[in-house]
Amino acid sequence: MNKGPVYILGIESSCDETSAAVTRDGVILSNVVAGQEVHARYGGVVPELASRAHQQQIIPVVTAALQEANLPKSALGAIAFTRGPGLIGSLLVGTSFAKAMSLALDIPLIEVNHMQAHVIANFAARENEVLRQPGFPFLCLTVSGGHTQLVLVHDYLDMEIIGQTRDDAAGEAFDKVAKMLGLPYPGGPLVDQWAQKGDGRRYPFPHPFAPGLDFSFSGLKTAVLYFLQREKQKDPDFLSTQLADVCASVQYTIVNMLLEKIEMAIQQTGIREIALAGGVSANSGLREAIKSKAAVDGWKVHVPPFEYCTDNAGMIAVFAHYKFDAGIFCGQEVSPLARFPFRRPEPFSE
Ligand code: KG4
Ligand code: ZN
């Protein structure tokens, strides 16, 4: 019996991006993302303002996603939403909206872990896009403003965290250093732009220690702070003349810290297939470094298009497609989780 295609509406509202996407059998038909300008003047995301902006944006964003997919609500087969991790007030907007819509349309509800969805963004594609398919098992480095994780991906629904940051996330390190350099929020992309004109080996910064496959970035921020204070005392124009070299040196350090742990994970697991995920995977230094490692050391590397790296509902709907196929749904009693670590599902764990 031909059951016909399954359309899923995905909702993402974990931080400061309100997003809705529609997939047909896991293929992206629309992926609408509305950012929130309101935070720029505060130099970081203000949770209370984020929740309000989600509340204002969610209906227009969902309407736009359905329109772009050219799909009536009545054709939807399931509603998926980010349950966590994230800002609780922001998550509540997407969760409540998804619950209400699933009740109104009488269709199943699928909860999604935002961090697992970042990994699955490696499988996200529109019909006309080349489908990049990492082969299982692979390693995924998820680097965003809120998280830094090394994930061993056994299958779509079977992943384990093998390393993570003990303090700041990689994107947070970029943003905090950018702030010290007088660059506007979020400064990561600007550090990247300046770095392209500078020399990464000019100012060597220490690599803060973290055991095993874990990461630590907070020491780097402190090292840069003291370094800048010292240099500005010697030369008040230091920043304006050396910005490119400072940005390049910070980027070089962060990228090397990430690569060190990928290399260690490759040694420990024997897996040489590496995927990137999260906003920081847009970083040109990281992309170049990992690609040259691929060429020299024979790694197979996957980097999703930028649209699926930063927070977006496309990755939520694609992940939900695999849950739908496995028949994994949730009830109306579900509530969002600010912290939401994931582990291997029971039958798989050793
Ligand atoms: O995944 P994402 O959009 O949102 C979170 O879930 O956090 O990641 C945003 C983070 C920010 O910290 C931003 O500065 C960083 O990604 N980022 C970059 C670059 N583009 C975005 N960091 C360094 N270089 C870039 N090119
Ligand atoms: Zn994210």
mmCIF file of C-alpha atoms and ligand atoms in Angstrom:
data_model
loop_
_atom_site.group_PDB
_atom_site.id
_atom_site.type_symbol
_atom_site.label_atom_id
_atom_site.label_comp_id
_atom_site.label_asym_id
_atom_site.label_seq_id
_atom_site.Cartn_x
_atom_site.Cartn_y
_atom_site.Cartn_z
ATOM 1 C CA MET A 1 0.000 0.000 0.000
ATOM 2 C CA ASN A 2 1.359 3.448 -0.926
ATOM 3 C CA LYS A 3 1.125 5.580 2.220
ATOM 4 C CA GLY A 4 2.236 8.766 0.427
ATOM 5 C CA PRO A 5 4.889 11.231 1.503
ATOM 6 C CA VAL A 6 5.229 12.388 5.127
ATOM 7 C CA TYR A 7 5.407 16.147 5.707
ATOM 8 C CA ILE A 8 6.901 17.341 8.990
ATOM 9 C CA LEU A 9 6.860 20.881 10.384
ATOM 10 C CA GLY A 10 9.930 21.609 12.531
ATOM 11 C CA ILE A 11 10.097 24.446 15.071
ATOM 12 C CA GLU A 12 13.314 25.842 16.581
ATOM 13 C CA SER A 13 13.309 28.441 19.384
ATOM 14 C CA SER A 14 16.151 27.471 21.731
ATOM 15 C CA CYS A 15 18.113 30.728 21.681
ATOM 16 C CA ASP A 16 17.735 33.884 19.585
ATOM 17 C CA GLU A 17 16.628 32.423 16.265
ATOM 18 C CA THR A 18 12.921 31.772 15.577
ATOM 19 C CA SER A 19 12.772 29.183 12.837
ATOM 20 C CA ALA A 20 10.281 26.896 11.101
ATOM 21 C CA ALA A 21 10.889 24.363 8.347
ATOM 22 C CA VAL A 22 8.948 21.810 6.357
ATOM 23 C CA THR A 23 10.365 18.489 5.147
ATOM 24 C CA ARG A 24 8.902 15.886 2.804
ATOM 25 C CA ASP A 25 10.307 12.456 3.684
ATOM 26 C CA GLY A 26 13.359 14.169 5.198
ATOM 27 C CA VAL A 27 14.004 16.487 2.250
ATOM 28 C CA ILE A 28 13.862 20.196 3.080
ATOM 29 C CA LEU A 29 11.101 22.143 1.315
ATOM 30 C CA SER A 30 11.455 25.345 3.344
ATOM 31 C CA ASN A 31 13.662 26.624 6.155
ATOM 32 C CA VAL A 32 12.710 30.083 7.404
ATOM 33 C CA VAL A 33 14.902 31.733 10.063
ATOM 34 C CA ALA A 34 14.113 35.045 11.771
ATOM 35 C CA GLY A 35 16.964 36.517 13.806
ATOM 36 C CA GLN A 36 16.559 38.951 16.709
ATOM 37 C CA GLU A 37 18.304 42.300 16.267
ATOM 38 C CA VAL A 38 17.253 43.416 19.741
ATOM 39 C CA HIS A 39 20.261 41.729 21.456
ATOM 40 C CA ALA A 40 23.075 43.457 19.523
ATOM 41 C CA ARG A 41 23.082 46.590 21.677
ATOM 42 C CA TYR A 42 23.473 44.487 24.865
ATOM 43 C CA GLY A 43 26.495 42.573 23.542
ATOM 44 C CA GLY A 44 24.809 39.187 24.085
ATOM 45 C CA VAL A 45 21.447 37.415 24.134
ATOM 46 C CA VAL A 46 19.015 38.781 26.764
ATOM 47 C CA PRO A 47 16.771 35.799 27.635
ATOM 48 C CA GLU A 48 13.663 37.832 28.513
ATOM 49 C CA LEU A 49 13.816 39.756 25.232
ATOM 50 C CA ALA A 50 14.448 36.529 23.295
ATOM 51 C CA SER A 51 11.245 34.923 24.645
ATOM 52 C CA ARG A 52 9.196 37.981 23.691
ATOM 53 C CA ALA A 53 10.669 38.101 20.202
ATOM 54 C CA HIS A 54 9.911 34.376 19.697
ATOM 55 C CA GLN A 55 6.326 35.038 20.781
ATOM 56 C CA GLN A 56 6.010 37.808 18.173
ATOM 57 C CA GLN A 57 7.755 35.935 15.379
ATOM 58 C CA ILE A 58 6.560 32.356 15.672
ATOM 59 C CA ILE A 59 3.256 32.623 13.795
ATOM 60 C CA PRO A 60 4.648 34.674 10.863
ATOM 61 C CA VAL A 61 7.651 32.327 10.623
ATOM 62 C CA VAL A 62 5.524 29.156 10.592
ATOM 63 C CA THR A 63 3.140 30.721 8.065
ATOM 64 C CA ALA A 64 6.080 31.629 5.826
ATOM 65 C CA ALA A 65 7.547 28.110 6.071
ATOM 66 C CA LEU A 66 4.231 26.513 5.048
ATOM 67 C CA GLN A 67 3.800 29.031 2.231
ATOM 68 C CA GLU A 68 7.296 28.476 0.894
ATOM 69 C CA ALA A 69 6.704 24.718 0.978
ATOM 70 C CA ASN A 70 3.379 25.344 -0.754
ATOM 71 C CA LEU A 71 1.674 23.118 1.777
ATOM 72 C CA PRO A 72 -1.631 23.483 3.661
ATOM 73 C CA LYS A 73 -1.483 22.751 7.414
ATOM 74 C CA SER A 74 -3.871 19.877 6.868
ATOM 75 C CA ALA A 75 -1.213 17.969 4.887
ATOM 76 C CA LEU A 76 1.225 17.826 7.822
ATOM 77 C CA GLY A 77 1.973 14.378 9.246
ATOM 78 C CA ALA A 78 3.770 15.502 12.436
ATOM 79 C CA ILE A 79 5.041 18.552 14.351
ATOM 80 C CA ALA A 80 8.590 18.534 15.708
ATOM 81 C CA PHE A 81 10.107 21.022 18.134
ATOM 82 C CA THR A 82 13.347 21.673 20.006
ATOM 83 C CA ARG A 83 12.852 20.459 23.578
ATOM 84 C CA GLY A 84 16.316 21.608 24.704
ATOM 85 C CA PRO A 85 18.993 22.468 25.553
ATOM 86 C CA GLY A 86 18.528 26.220 25.496
ATOM 87 C CA LEU A 87 16.964 29.204 27.216
ATOM 88 C CA ILE A 88 13.883 27.965 29.043
ATOM 89 C CA GLY A 89 11.667 30.952 28.191
ATOM 90 C CA SER A 90 12.590 30.668 24.524
ATOM 91 C CA LEU A 91 12.065 26.900 24.436
ATOM 92 C CA LEU A 92 8.632 27.322 26.065
ATOM 93 C CA VAL A 93 7.414 29.378 23.111
ATOM 94 C CA GLY A 94 8.285 26.716 20.514
ATOM 95 C CA THR A 95 7.178 23.832 22.745
ATOM 96 C CA SER A 96 3.781 25.366 23.555
ATOM 97 C CA PHE A 97 3.215 26.303 19.939
ATOM 98 C CA ALA A 98 4.072 22.790 18.717
ATOM 99 C CA LYS A 99 1.861 21.143 21.341
ATOM 100 C CA ALA A 100 -1.092 23.359 20.467
ATOM 101 C CA MET A 101 -0.707 22.750 16.747
ATOM 102 C CA SER A 102 -0.401 18.981 17.199
ATOM 103 C CA LEU A 103 -3.596 19.002 19.295
ATOM 104 C CA ALA A 104 -5.469 21.195 16.838
ATOM 105 C CA LEU A 105 -4.455 19.099 13.795
ATOM 106 C CA ASP A 106 -4.579 15.802 15.708
ATOM 107 C CA ILE A 107 -1.159 14.717 14.473
ATOM 108 C CA PRO A 108 1.853 13.285 16.361
ATOM 109 C CA LEU A 109 4.325 15.414 18.292
ATOM 110 C CA ILE A 110 8.091 14.786 18.109
ATOM 111 C CA GLU A 111 10.574 16.236 20.619
ATOM 112 C CA VAL A 112 14.071 16.931 19.319
ATOM 113 C CA ASN A 113 17.374 17.385 21.106
ATOM 114 C CA HIS A 114 18.912 20.501 19.568
ATOM 115 C CA MET A 115 22.476 19.131 19.798
ATOM 116 C CA GLN A 116 21.585 15.879 18.053
ATOM 117 C CA ALA A 117 19.832 17.908 15.357
ATOM 118 C CA HIS A 118 23.061 19.915 14.802
ATOM 119 C CA VAL A 119 24.802 16.595 14.060
ATOM 120 C CA ILE A 120 22.019 15.459 11.725
ATOM 121 C CA ALA A 121 22.336 18.775 9.830
ATOM 122 C CA ASN A 122 25.029 16.853 7.963
ATOM 123 C CA PHE A 123 22.185 14.977 6.236
ATOM 124 C CA ALA A 124 20.064 18.068 5.532
ATOM 125 C CA ALA A 125 19.442 18.949 1.906
ATOM 126 C CA ARG A 126 16.866 20.414 -0.431
ATOM 127 C CA GLU A 127 15.841 18.448 -3.514
ATOM 128 C CA ASN A 128 18.295 20.273 -5.790
ATOM 129 C CA GLU A 129 21.203 20.106 -3.313
ATOM 130 C CA VAL A 130 23.819 17.382 -3.365
ATOM 131 C CA LEU A 131 23.145 15.027 -0.488
ATOM 132 C CA ARG A 132 26.269 14.626 1.613
ATOM 133 C CA GLN A 133 26.006 11.424 3.542
ATOM 134 C CA PRO A 134 28.627 10.724 6.184
ATOM 135 C CA GLY A 135 28.962 6.959 6.671
ATOM 136 C CA PHE A 136 28.343 5.486 10.146
ATOM 137 C CA PRO A 137 30.135 5.511 12.457
ATOM 138 C CA PHE A 138 31.573 9.014 12.176
ATOM 139 C CA LEU A 139 32.845 11.689 14.559
ATOM 140 C CA CYS A 140 31.113 15.060 14.708
ATOM 141 C CA LEU A 141 32.592 18.226 16.189
ATOM 142 C CA THR A 142 29.656 20.448 17.137
ATOM 143 C CA VAL A 143 30.897 23.974 17.777
ATOM 144 C CA SER A 144 28.422 26.769 18.456
ATOM 145 C CA GLY A 145 27.910 29.793 20.682
ATOM 146 C CA GLY A 146 26.516 27.641 23.466
ATOM 147 C CA HIS A 147 28.170 24.252 22.995
ATOM 148 C CA THR A 148 31.329 22.415 22.059
ATOM 149 C CA GLN A 149 30.954 18.664 21.774
ATOM 150 C CA LEU A 150 32.717 15.733 20.186
ATOM 151 C CA VAL A 151 30.073 13.188 19.276
ATOM 152 C CA LEU A 152 30.539 9.582 18.204
ATOM 153 C CA VAL A 153 27.661 8.996 15.798
ATOM 154 C CA HIS A 154 26.730 5.327 15.483
ATOM 155 C CA ASP A 155 23.464 5.932 13.636
ATOM 156 C CA TYR A 156 20.829 8.649 13.110
ATOM 157 C CA LEU A 157 19.272 7.991 16.519
ATOM 158 C CA ASP A 158 22.279 6.508 18.269
ATOM 159 C CA MET A 159 24.976 8.970 19.309
ATOM 160 C CA GLU A 160 27.185 9.518 22.332
ATOM 161 C CA ILE A 161 29.077 12.529 23.626
ATOM 162 C CA ILE A 162 32.745 11.564 23.966
ATOM 163 C CA GLY A 163 34.088 15.034 24.770
ATOM 164 C CA GLN A 164 32.715 18.458 25.659
ATOM 165 C CA THR A 165 33.703 21.823 27.021
ATOM 166 C CA ARG A 166 34.196 22.198 30.743
ATOM 167 C CA ASP A 167 33.535 25.950 30.636
ATOM 168 C CA ASP A 168 33.020 28.284 27.645
ATOM 169 C CA ALA A 169 31.947 27.072 24.211
ATOM 170 C CA ALA A 170 34.240 27.694 21.225
ATOM 171 C CA GLY A 171 31.851 30.306 19.778
ATOM 172 C CA GLU A 172 31.608 31.957 23.173
ATOM 173 C CA ALA A 173 35.426 32.199 23.277
ATOM 174 C CA PHE A 174 35.400 33.878 19.855
ATOM 175 C CA ASP A 175 32.615 36.260 20.934
ATOM 176 C CA LYS A 176 34.185 37.160 24.294
ATOM 177 C CA VAL A 177 37.578 37.886 22.756
ATOM 178 C CA ALA A 178 35.850 39.907 20.025
ATOM 179 C CA LYS A 179 34.168 41.996 22.718
ATOM 180 C CA MET A 180 37.572 42.733 24.315
ATOM 181 C CA LEU A 181 38.785 43.814 20.884
ATOM 182 C CA GLY A 182 35.879 46.258 20.595
ATOM 183 C CA LEU A 183 34.044 44.255 17.911
ATOM 184 C CA PRO A 184 30.214 44.103 17.989
ATOM 185 C CA TYR A 185 28.231 40.992 19.023
ATOM 186 C CA PRO A 186 28.372 38.279 17.784
ATOM 187 C CA GLY A 187 32.053 38.872 17.089
ATOM 188 C CA GLY A 188 33.058 35.384 15.885
ATOM 189 C CA PRO A 189 32.540 36.108 12.168
ATOM 190 C CA LEU A 190 34.402 39.457 12.529
ATOM 191 C CA VAL A 191 37.394 37.823 14.218
ATOM 192 C CA ASP A 192 37.389 35.432 11.258
ATOM 193 C CA GLN A 193 37.334 38.320 8.737
ATOM 194 C CA TRP A 194 40.201 40.157 10.463
ATOM 195 C CA ALA A 195 42.144 36.937 10.910
ATOM 196 C CA GLN A 196 42.253 36.449 7.156
ATOM 197 C CA LYS A 197 44.454 39.558 6.907
ATOM 198 C CA GLY A 198 46.758 38.610 9.794
ATOM 199 C CA ASP A 199 49.492 36.231 10.905
ATOM 200 C CA GLY A 200 48.228 33.491 13.233
ATOM 201 C CA ARG A 201 51.677 32.683 14.601
ATOM 202 C CA ARG A 202 52.496 36.278 15.571
ATOM 203 C CA TYR A 203 51.219 36.114 19.169
ATOM 204 C CA PRO A 204 51.351 32.611 20.674
ATOM 205 C CA PHE A 205 48.610 32.088 23.278
ATOM 206 C CA PRO A 206 48.603 29.171 25.731
ATOM 207 C CA HIS A 207 46.245 26.211 25.271
ATOM 208 C CA PRO A 208 44.303 25.805 28.530
ATOM 209 C CA PHE A 209 44.402 22.171 29.692
ATOM 210 C CA ALA A 210 41.341 19.923 29.671
ATOM 211 C CA PRO A 211 41.536 16.188 30.356
ATOM 212 C CA GLY A 212 40.834 13.522 27.730
ATOM 213 C CA LEU A 213 38.582 14.609 24.907
ATOM 214 C CA ASP A 214 37.131 17.530 26.868
ATOM 215 C CA PHE A 215 37.781 21.174 26.000
ATOM 216 C CA SER A 216 38.441 24.312 28.036
ATOM 217 C CA PHE A 217 38.412 27.829 26.615
ATOM 218 C CA SER A 218 37.988 30.140 29.589
ATOM 219 C CA GLY A 219 41.762 30.372 30.241
ATOM 220 C CA LEU A 220 42.320 31.646 26.725
ATOM 221 C CA LYS A 221 39.952 34.560 27.308
ATOM 222 C CA THR A 222 41.901 35.515 30.465
ATOM 223 C CA ALA A 223 45.253 35.155 28.669
ATOM 224 C CA VAL A 224 44.061 37.471 25.879
ATOM 225 C CA LEU A 225 42.753 39.988 28.425
ATOM 226 C CA TYR A 226 46.129 40.249 30.249
ATOM 227 C CA PHE A 227 48.017 40.271 26.950
ATOM 228 C CA LEU A 228 45.936 43.217 25.681
ATOM 229 C CA GLN A 229 46.347 45.150 28.942
ATOM 230 C CA ARG A 230 50.137 44.688 28.768
ATOM 231 C CA GLU A 231 50.454 45.622 25.105
ATOM 232 C CA LYS A 232 48.146 48.660 25.371
ATOM 233 C CA GLN A 233 50.247 49.974 28.253
ATOM 234 C CA LYS A 234 53.343 49.821 26.031
ATOM 235 C CA ASP A 235 51.564 51.189 22.972
ATOM 236 C CA PRO A 236 48.116 52.843 23.210
ATOM 237 C CA ASP A 237 47.605 52.262 19.460
ATOM 238 C CA PHE A 238 48.373 48.546 19.743
ATOM 239 C CA LEU A 239 44.845 47.368 18.969
ATOM 240 C CA SER A 240 44.259 49.583 15.967
ATOM 241 C CA THR A 241 47.557 48.579 14.353
ATOM 242 C CA GLN A 242 47.660 44.893 15.386
ATOM 243 C CA LEU A 243 43.980 43.857 15.217
ATOM 244 C CA ALA A 244 44.469 41.502 12.260
ATOM 245 C CA ASP A 245 47.413 39.673 13.866
ATOM 246 C CA VAL A 246 45.646 39.418 17.245
ATOM 247 C CA CYS A 247 42.493 38.017 15.612
ATOM 248 C CA ALA A 248 44.546 35.590 13.517
ATOM 249 C CA SER A 249 46.502 34.439 16.592
ATOM 250 C CA VAL A 250 43.347 33.869 18.667
ATOM 251 C CA GLN A 251 41.704 31.988 15.806
ATOM 252 C CA TYR A 252 44.843 29.910 15.230
ATOM 253 C CA THR A 253 44.850 28.940 18.925
ATOM 254 C CA ILE A 254 41.151 27.993 19.053
ATOM 255 C CA VAL A 255 41.364 26.010 15.815
ATOM 256 C CA ASN A 256 44.439 24.138 17.061
ATOM 257 C CA MET A 257 42.714 23.323 20.348
ATOM 258 C CA LEU A 258 39.789 21.857 18.411
ATOM 259 C CA LEU A 259 42.037 19.930 16.028
ATOM 260 C CA GLU A 260 44.118 18.462 18.871
ATOM 261 C CA LYS A 261 41.026 16.822 20.326
ATOM 262 C CA ILE A 262 39.776 15.598 16.952
ATOM 263 C CA GLU A 263 43.171 13.959 16.411
ATOM 264 C CA MET A 264 42.989 12.374 19.849
ATOM 265 C CA ALA A 265 39.458 11.089 19.141
ATOM 266 C CA ILE A 266 40.630 9.617 15.836
ATOM 267 C CA GLN A 267 43.463 7.843 17.629
ATOM 268 C CA GLN A 268 41.110 6.472 20.280
ATOM 269 C CA THR A 269 38.297 5.340 17.982
ATOM 270 C CA GLY A 270 40.110 4.569 14.727
ATOM 271 C CA ILE A 271 37.327 6.499 12.924
ATOM 272 C CA ARG A 272 38.652 8.861 10.246
ATOM 273 C CA GLU A 273 35.356 10.247 8.989
ATOM 274 C CA ILE A 274 34.760 13.689 10.534
ATOM 275 C CA ALA A 275 31.755 15.988 10.314
ATOM 276 C CA LEU A 276 31.434 19.559 11.532
ATOM 277 C CA ALA A 277 28.290 21.197 12.906
ATOM 278 C CA GLY A 278 27.226 24.446 14.585
ATOM 279 C CA GLY A 279 27.849 28.107 13.791
ATOM 280 C CA VAL A 280 31.624 28.042 14.365
ATOM 281 C CA SER A 281 31.999 25.505 11.544
ATOM 282 C CA ALA A 282 31.663 28.569 9.286
ATOM 283 C CA ASN A 283 35.095 29.656 10.514
ATOM 284 C CA SER A 284 37.489 29.824 7.583
ATOM 285 C CA GLY A 285 40.520 28.837 9.704
ATOM 286 C CA LEU A 286 38.747 25.722 11.007
ATOM 287 C CA ARG A 287 37.505 24.754 7.536
ATOM 288 C CA GLU A 288 40.951 25.165 5.985
ATOM 289 C CA ALA A 289 42.758 23.357 8.788
ATOM 290 C CA ILE A 290 40.400 20.401 8.735
ATOM 291 C CA LYS A 291 40.461 20.175 4.948
ATOM 292 C CA SER A 292 44.249 20.198 4.848
ATOM 293 C CA LYS A 293 44.267 17.470 7.508
ATOM 294 C CA ALA A 294 41.918 15.537 5.257
ATOM 295 C CA ALA A 295 44.316 15.884 2.337
ATOM 296 C CA VAL A 296 47.442 15.018 4.329
ATOM 297 C CA ASP A 297 46.174 12.430 6.829
ATOM 298 C CA GLY A 298 43.419 10.859 4.755
ATOM 299 C CA TRP A 299 40.482 12.033 6.861
ATOM 300 C CA LYS A 300 37.090 12.125 5.157
ATOM 301 C CA VAL A 301 35.545 15.474 6.058
ATOM 302 C CA HIS A 302 31.946 16.729 5.876
ATOM 303 C CA VAL A 303 30.905 20.354 6.388
ATOM 304 C CA PRO A 304 27.197 21.181 5.927
ATOM 305 C CA PRO A 305 26.207 24.348 4.030
ATOM 306 C CA PHE A 306 26.186 27.356 6.388
ATOM 307 C CA GLU A 307 22.356 27.554 6.339
ATOM 308 C CA TYR A 308 22.220 24.225 8.217
ATOM 309 C CA CYS A 309 25.184 24.970 10.538
ATOM 310 C CA THR A 310 23.661 27.898 12.430
ATOM 311 C CA ASP A 311 20.446 27.423 14.393
ATOM 312 C CA ASN A 312 17.648 26.471 11.991
ATOM 313 C CA ALA A 313 14.479 24.385 12.042
ATOM 314 C CA GLY A 314 15.521 22.444 8.931
ATOM 315 C CA MET A 315 17.824 20.300 11.067
ATOM 316 C CA ILE A 316 14.999 19.822 13.613
ATOM 317 C CA ALA A 317 12.591 18.560 10.941
ATOM 318 C CA VAL A 318 15.248 16.300 9.342
ATOM 319 C CA PHE A 319 16.087 14.716 12.707
ATOM 320 C CA ALA A 320 12.352 14.315 13.404
ATOM 321 C CA HIS A 321 11.984 12.453 10.105
ATOM 322 C CA TYR A 322 14.210 9.658 11.473
ATOM 323 C CA LYS A 323 12.235 9.585 14.721
ATOM 324 C CA PHE A 324 8.982 9.439 12.747
ATOM 325 C CA ASP A 325 10.273 6.455 10.773
ATOM 326 C CA ALA A 326 11.219 4.732 14.049
ATOM 327 C CA GLY A 327 7.780 5.542 15.539
ATOM 328 C CA ILE A 328 9.198 7.662 18.376
ATOM 329 C CA PHE A 329 6.719 10.350 19.456
ATOM 330 C CA CYS A 330 6.016 12.245 22.674
ATOM 331 C CA GLY A 331 2.901 13.125 24.645
ATOM 332 C CA GLN A 332 1.297 16.445 25.517
ATOM 333 C CA GLU A 333 2.862 16.305 29.017
ATOM 334 C CA VAL A 334 6.342 17.009 27.567
ATOM 335 C CA SER A 335 8.125 20.113 28.888
ATOM 336 C CA PRO A 336 11.304 21.867 27.724
ATOM 337 C CA LEU A 337 14.724 21.244 29.272
ATOM 338 C CA ALA A 338 17.388 23.938 29.684
ATOM 339 C CA ARG A 339 19.994 21.183 30.020
ATOM 340 C CA PHE A 340 19.484 18.108 27.886
ATOM 341 C CA PRO A 341 22.494 15.771 27.682
ATOM 342 C CA PHE A 342 21.965 12.785 25.401
ATOM 343 C CA ARG A 343 23.309 9.258 25.568
ATOM 344 C CA ARG A 344 23.021 6.051 23.538
ATOM 345 C CA PRO A 345 19.522 4.539 23.576
ATOM 346 C CA GLU A 346 19.155 1.581 25.995
ATOM 347 C CA PRO A 347 19.293 -1.418 23.620
ATOM 348 C CA PHE A 348 22.563 -0.107 22.145
ATOM 349 C CA SER A 349 24.463 0.777 25.312
ATOM 350 C CA GLU A 350 27.274 -1.515 26.374
HETATM 351 O O1 KG4 B 1 25.149 27.496 16.049
HETATM 352 P P1 KG4 B 1 24.997 28.969 16.251
HETATM 353 O O2 KG4 B 1 24.368 29.771 15.169
HETATM 354 O O3 KG4 B 1 24.163 29.289 17.513
HETATM 355 C C1 KG4 B 1 24.276 28.629 18.708
HETATM 356 O O4 KG4 B 1 23.603 27.581 18.888
HETATM 357 O O5 KG4 B 1 25.079 29.126 19.530
HETATM 358 O O6 KG4 B 1 26.452 29.519 16.573
HETATM 359 C C2 KG4 B 1 26.686 30.891 16.788
HETATM 360 C C3 KG4 B 1 28.149 31.058 17.152
HETATM 361 C C4 KG4 B 1 28.480 32.453 17.643
HETATM 362 O O7 KG4 B 1 29.288 32.336 18.789
HETATM 363 C C5 KG4 B 1 29.249 33.064 16.471
HETATM 364 O O8 KG4 B 1 30.170 34.034 16.854
HETATM 365 C C6 KG4 B 1 29.948 31.833 15.944
HETATM 366 O O9 KG4 B 1 28.982 30.820 16.002
HETATM 367 N N1 KG4 B 1 30.409 32.014 14.547
HETATM 368 C C7 KG4 B 1 31.708 32.076 14.199
HETATM 369 C C8 KG4 B 1 31.735 32.267 12.802
HETATM 370 N N2 KG4 B 1 30.446 32.336 12.338
HETATM 371 C C9 KG4 B 1 29.649 32.152 13.437
HETATM 372 N N3 KG4 B 1 32.821 31.977 14.934
HETATM 373 C C10 KG4 B 1 33.996 32.060 14.294
HETATM 374 N N4 KG4 B 1 34.105 32.272 12.954
HETATM 375 C C11 KG4 B 1 33.010 32.374 12.174
HETATM 376 N N5 KG4 B 1 33.129 32.552 10.859
HETATM 377 ZN ZN ZN B 2 22.652 25.585 18.116
#
